[in-house]
Tab-separated table of C-alpha atoms and ligand atoms in Angstrom:
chain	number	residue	atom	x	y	z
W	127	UNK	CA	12.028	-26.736	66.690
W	128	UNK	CA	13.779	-29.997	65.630
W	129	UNK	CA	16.501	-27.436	63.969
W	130	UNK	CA	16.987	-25.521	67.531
W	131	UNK	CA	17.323	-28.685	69.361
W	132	UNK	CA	19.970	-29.873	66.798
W	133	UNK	CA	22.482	-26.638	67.767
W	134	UNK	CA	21.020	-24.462	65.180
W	135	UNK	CA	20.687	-20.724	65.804
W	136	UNK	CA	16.772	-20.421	63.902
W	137	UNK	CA	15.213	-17.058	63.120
W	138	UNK	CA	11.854	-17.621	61.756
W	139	UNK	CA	10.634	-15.174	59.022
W	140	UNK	CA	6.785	-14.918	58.569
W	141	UNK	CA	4.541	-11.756	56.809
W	142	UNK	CA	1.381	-12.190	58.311
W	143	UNK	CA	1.108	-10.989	61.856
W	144	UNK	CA	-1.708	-13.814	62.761
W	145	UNK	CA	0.618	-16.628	61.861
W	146	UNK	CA	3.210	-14.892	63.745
W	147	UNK	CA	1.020	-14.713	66.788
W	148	UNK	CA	0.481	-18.644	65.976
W	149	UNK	CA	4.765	-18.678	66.127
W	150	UNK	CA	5.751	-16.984	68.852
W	151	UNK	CA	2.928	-18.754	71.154
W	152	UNK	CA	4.350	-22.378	69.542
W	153	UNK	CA	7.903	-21.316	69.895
W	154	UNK	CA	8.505	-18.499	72.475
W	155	UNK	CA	12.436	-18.840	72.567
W	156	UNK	CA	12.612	-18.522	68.612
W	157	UNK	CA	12.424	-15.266	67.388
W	158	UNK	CA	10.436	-14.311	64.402
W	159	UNK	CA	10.723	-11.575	62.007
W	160	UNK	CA	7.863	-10.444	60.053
W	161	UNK	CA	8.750	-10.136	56.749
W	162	UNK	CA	8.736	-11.706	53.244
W	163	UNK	CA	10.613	-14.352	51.225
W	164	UNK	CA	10.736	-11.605	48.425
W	165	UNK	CA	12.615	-9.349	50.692
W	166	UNK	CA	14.164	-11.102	53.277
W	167	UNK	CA	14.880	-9.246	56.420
W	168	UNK	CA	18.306	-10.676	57.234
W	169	UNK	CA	22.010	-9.933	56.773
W	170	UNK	CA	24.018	-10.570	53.342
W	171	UNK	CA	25.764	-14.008	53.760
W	172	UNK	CA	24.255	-14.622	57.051
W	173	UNK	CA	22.813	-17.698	56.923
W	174	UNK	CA	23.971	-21.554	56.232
W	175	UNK	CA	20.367	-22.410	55.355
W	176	UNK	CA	17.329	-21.470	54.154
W	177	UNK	CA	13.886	-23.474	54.567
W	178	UNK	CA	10.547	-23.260	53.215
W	179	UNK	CA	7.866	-25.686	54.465
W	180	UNK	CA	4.946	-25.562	51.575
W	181	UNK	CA	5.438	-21.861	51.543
W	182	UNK	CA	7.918	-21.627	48.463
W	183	UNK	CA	4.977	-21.368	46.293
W	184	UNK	CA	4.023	-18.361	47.658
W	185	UNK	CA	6.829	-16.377	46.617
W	186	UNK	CA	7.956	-14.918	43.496
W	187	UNK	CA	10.796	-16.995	42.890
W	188	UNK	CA	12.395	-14.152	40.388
W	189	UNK	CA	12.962	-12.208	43.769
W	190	UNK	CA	13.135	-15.023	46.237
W	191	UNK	CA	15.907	-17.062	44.491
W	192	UNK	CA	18.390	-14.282	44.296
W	193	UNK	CA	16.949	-12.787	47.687
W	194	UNK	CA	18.081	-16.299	49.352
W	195	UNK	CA	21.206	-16.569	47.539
W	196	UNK	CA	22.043	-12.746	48.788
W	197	UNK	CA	21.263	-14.031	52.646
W	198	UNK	CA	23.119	-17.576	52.237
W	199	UNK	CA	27.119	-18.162	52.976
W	200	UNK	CA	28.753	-19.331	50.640
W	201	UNK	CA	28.317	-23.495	50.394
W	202	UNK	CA	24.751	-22.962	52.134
W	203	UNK	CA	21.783	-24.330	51.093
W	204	UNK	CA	18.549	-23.269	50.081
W	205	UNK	CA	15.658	-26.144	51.426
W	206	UNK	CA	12.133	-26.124	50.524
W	207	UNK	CA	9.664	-28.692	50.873
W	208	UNK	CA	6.025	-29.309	50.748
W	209	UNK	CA	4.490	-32.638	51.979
W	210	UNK	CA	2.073	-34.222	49.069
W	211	UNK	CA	-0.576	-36.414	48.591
W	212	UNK	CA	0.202	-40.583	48.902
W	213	UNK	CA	-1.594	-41.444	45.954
W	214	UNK	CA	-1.155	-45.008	46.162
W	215	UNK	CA	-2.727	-45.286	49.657
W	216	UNK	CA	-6.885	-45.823	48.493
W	217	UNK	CA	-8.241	-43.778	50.879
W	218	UNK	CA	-6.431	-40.799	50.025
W	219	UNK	CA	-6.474	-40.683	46.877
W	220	UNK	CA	-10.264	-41.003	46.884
W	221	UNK	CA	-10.858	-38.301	49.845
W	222	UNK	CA	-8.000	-36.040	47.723
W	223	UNK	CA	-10.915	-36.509	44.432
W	224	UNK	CA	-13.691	-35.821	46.638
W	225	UNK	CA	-11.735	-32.804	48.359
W	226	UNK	CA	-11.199	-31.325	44.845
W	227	UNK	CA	-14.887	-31.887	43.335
W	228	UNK	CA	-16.810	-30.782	46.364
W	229	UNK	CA	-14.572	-27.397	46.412
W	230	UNK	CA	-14.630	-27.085	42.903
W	231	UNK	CA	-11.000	-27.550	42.172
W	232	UNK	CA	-8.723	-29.297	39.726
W	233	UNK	CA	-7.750	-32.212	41.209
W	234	UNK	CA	-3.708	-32.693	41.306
W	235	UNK	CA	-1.326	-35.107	39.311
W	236	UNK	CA	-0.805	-38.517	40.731
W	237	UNK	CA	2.246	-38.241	38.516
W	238	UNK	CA	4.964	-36.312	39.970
W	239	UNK	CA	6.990	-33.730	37.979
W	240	UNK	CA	10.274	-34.690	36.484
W	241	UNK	CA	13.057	-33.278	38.329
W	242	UNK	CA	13.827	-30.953	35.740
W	243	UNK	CA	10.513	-29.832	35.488
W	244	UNK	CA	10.420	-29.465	39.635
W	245	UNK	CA	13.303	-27.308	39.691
W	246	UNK	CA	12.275	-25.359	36.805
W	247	UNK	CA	8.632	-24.876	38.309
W	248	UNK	CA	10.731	-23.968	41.557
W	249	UNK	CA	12.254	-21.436	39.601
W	250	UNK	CA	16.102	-23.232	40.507
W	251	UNK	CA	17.419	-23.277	36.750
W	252	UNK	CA	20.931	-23.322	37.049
W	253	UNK	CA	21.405	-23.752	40.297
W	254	UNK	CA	23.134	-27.252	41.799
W	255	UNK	CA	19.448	-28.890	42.862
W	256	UNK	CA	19.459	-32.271	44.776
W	257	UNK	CA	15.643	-33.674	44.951
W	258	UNK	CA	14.487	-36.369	47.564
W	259	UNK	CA	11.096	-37.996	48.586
W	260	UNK	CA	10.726	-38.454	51.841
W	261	UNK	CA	7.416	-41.102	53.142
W	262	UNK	CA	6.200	-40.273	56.347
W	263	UNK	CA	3.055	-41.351	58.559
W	264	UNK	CA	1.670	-39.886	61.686
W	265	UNK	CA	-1.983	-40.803	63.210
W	266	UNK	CA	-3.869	-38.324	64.293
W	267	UNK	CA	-7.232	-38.284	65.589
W	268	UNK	CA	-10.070	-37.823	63.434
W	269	UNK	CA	-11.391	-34.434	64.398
W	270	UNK	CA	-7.613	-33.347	64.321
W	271	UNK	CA	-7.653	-34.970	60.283
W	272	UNK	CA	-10.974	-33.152	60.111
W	273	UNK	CA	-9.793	-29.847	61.446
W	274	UNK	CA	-6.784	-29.921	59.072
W	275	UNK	CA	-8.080	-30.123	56.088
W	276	UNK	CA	-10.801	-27.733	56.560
W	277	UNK	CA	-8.086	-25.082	57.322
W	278	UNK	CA	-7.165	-25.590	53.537
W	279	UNK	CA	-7.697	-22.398	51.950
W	280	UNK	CA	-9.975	-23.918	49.469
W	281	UNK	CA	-12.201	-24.403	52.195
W	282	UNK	CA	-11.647	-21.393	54.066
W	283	UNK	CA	-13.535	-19.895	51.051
W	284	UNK	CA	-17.301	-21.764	51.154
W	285	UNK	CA	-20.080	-20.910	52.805
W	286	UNK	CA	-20.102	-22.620	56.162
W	287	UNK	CA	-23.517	-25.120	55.221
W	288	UNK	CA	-21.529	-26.213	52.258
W	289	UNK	CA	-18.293	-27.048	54.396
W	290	UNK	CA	-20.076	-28.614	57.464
W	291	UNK	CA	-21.986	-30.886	54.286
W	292	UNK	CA	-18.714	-32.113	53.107
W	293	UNK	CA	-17.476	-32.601	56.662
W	294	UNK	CA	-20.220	-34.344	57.768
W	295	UNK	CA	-20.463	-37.115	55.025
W	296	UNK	CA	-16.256	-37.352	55.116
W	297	UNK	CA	-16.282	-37.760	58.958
W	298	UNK	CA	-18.603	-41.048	57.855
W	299	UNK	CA	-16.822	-42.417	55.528
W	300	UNK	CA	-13.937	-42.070	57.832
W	301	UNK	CA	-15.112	-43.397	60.517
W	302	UNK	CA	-15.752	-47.236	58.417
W	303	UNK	CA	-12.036	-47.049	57.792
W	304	UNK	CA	-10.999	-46.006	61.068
W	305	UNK	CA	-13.347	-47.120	63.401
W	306	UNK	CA	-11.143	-46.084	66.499
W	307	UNK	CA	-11.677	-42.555	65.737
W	308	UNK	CA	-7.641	-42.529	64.896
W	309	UNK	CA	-6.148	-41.235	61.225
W	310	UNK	CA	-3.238	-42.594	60.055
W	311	UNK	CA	-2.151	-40.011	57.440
W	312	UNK	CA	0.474	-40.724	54.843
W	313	UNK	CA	2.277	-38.016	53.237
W	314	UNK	CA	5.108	-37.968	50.722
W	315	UNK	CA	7.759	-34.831	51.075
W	316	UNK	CA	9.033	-33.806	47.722
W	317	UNK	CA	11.909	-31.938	49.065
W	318	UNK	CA	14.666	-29.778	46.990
W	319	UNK	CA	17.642	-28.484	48.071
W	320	UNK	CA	19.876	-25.715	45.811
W	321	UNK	CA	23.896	-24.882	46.816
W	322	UNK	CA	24.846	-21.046	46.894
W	323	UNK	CA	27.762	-21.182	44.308
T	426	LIG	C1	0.789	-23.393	54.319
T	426	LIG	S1	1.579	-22.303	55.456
T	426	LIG	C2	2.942	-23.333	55.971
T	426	LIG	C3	3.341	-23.036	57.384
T	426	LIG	C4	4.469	-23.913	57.939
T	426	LIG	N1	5.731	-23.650	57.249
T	426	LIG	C5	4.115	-25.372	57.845
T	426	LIG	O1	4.696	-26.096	57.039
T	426	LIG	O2	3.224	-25.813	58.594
T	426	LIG	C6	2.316	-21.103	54.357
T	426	LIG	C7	3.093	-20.026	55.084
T	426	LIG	O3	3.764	-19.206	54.108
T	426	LIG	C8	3.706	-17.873	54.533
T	426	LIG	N2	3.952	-16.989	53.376
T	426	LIG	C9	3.040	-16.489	52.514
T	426	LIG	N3	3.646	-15.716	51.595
T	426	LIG	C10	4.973	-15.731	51.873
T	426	LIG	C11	6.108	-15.112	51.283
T	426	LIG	N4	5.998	-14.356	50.194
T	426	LIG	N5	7.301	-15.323	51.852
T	426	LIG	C12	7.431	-16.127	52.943
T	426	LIG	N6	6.394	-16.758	53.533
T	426	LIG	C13	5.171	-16.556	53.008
T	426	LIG	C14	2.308	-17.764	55.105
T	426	LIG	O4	2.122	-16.628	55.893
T	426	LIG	C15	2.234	-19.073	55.903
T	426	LIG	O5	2.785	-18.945	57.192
């Protein structure tokens, strides 16, 4: 959306046809192709950019690196992006261990990879990578907080007494720190962007 209302021409590419529903009822004037990051549905040199929003991961990037550099222009870049966990704000770092013990999880790295090892893990090797973190807040209500962590696939996978127990005791917990029933989530972006040659 923010990309449209800057000038930009945006076709959205998504595979699974309930997410696309999600799209096209968010975003009627954009289209949206269905299709993969593996195989990209688009024109050789046909783009100026390329995004991924915390999606990146779910490609293979030994088909999705040259499959983006075969759709970009020449110059354009190739943006992806997932937001991650504040560490240093106490409450989330605590509800990110309890997240990760109650669903049986390794919990992730407060230390962030080195930028060689993010670009390697991104599968960008060679490529001219620029990496930036981006802070950003937002407040939320709490059943909004609630609601989006539960759609977390590692909770889309327990039995439904088991996620209404965690939600139950995390919606008390919550509600000492933020007695007005309003969130304020922190996230960090770790963002990296790779030139077409
Ligand atoms: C966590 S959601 C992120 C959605 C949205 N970009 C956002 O940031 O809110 C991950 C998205 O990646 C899509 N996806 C999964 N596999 C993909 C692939 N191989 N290529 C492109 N997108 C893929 C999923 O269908 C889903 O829409």
């Amino acid at each position: 959306m923010l990309l449209r209302e800057r000038g930009a021409d945006v076709i959205a590419v998504e595979p699974g046809e309930a997410m696309a529903g999600e799209f096209r009822q968010a975003l009627p004037g954009v289209p949206v192709v269905r299709g993969d990051g593996n195989a990209l549905p688009l024109a050789a040199a046909s783009c100026d950019l390329i995004t991924y929003a915390q999606s990146w991961q779910w490609t293979d990037p030994g088909r999705s690196v040259p499959e983006a550099l075969r759709v970009l222009r020449a110059g354009g870049a190739l943006a992806i992006w997932w937001n991650t966990t504040a560490f240093d704000v106490p409450w989330i770092r605590e509800q990110h261990g309890r997240i990760a013990h109650h669903c049986g999880v390794k919990p992730r790295s407060a230390v962030r990879p080195s930028d060689d090892d993010a670009i390697r893990l991104a599968g960008l090797t060679g490529l001219r990578v620029a990496r930036r973190q981006v802070r950003w807040s937002r407040t939320v209500s709490l059943d909004t907080h609630l609601a989006n962590i539960g759609s977390r696939s590692a909770f889309l996978v327990l039995e439904e007494a088991d996620r209404q127990a965690f939600f139950v005791d995390e919606r008390e917990r919550l509600v000492k720190i933020f007695p007005r029933y309003e969130v304020e989530e922190t996230y960090v972006v770790d963002l990296l962007v790779a030139l077409r040659p």
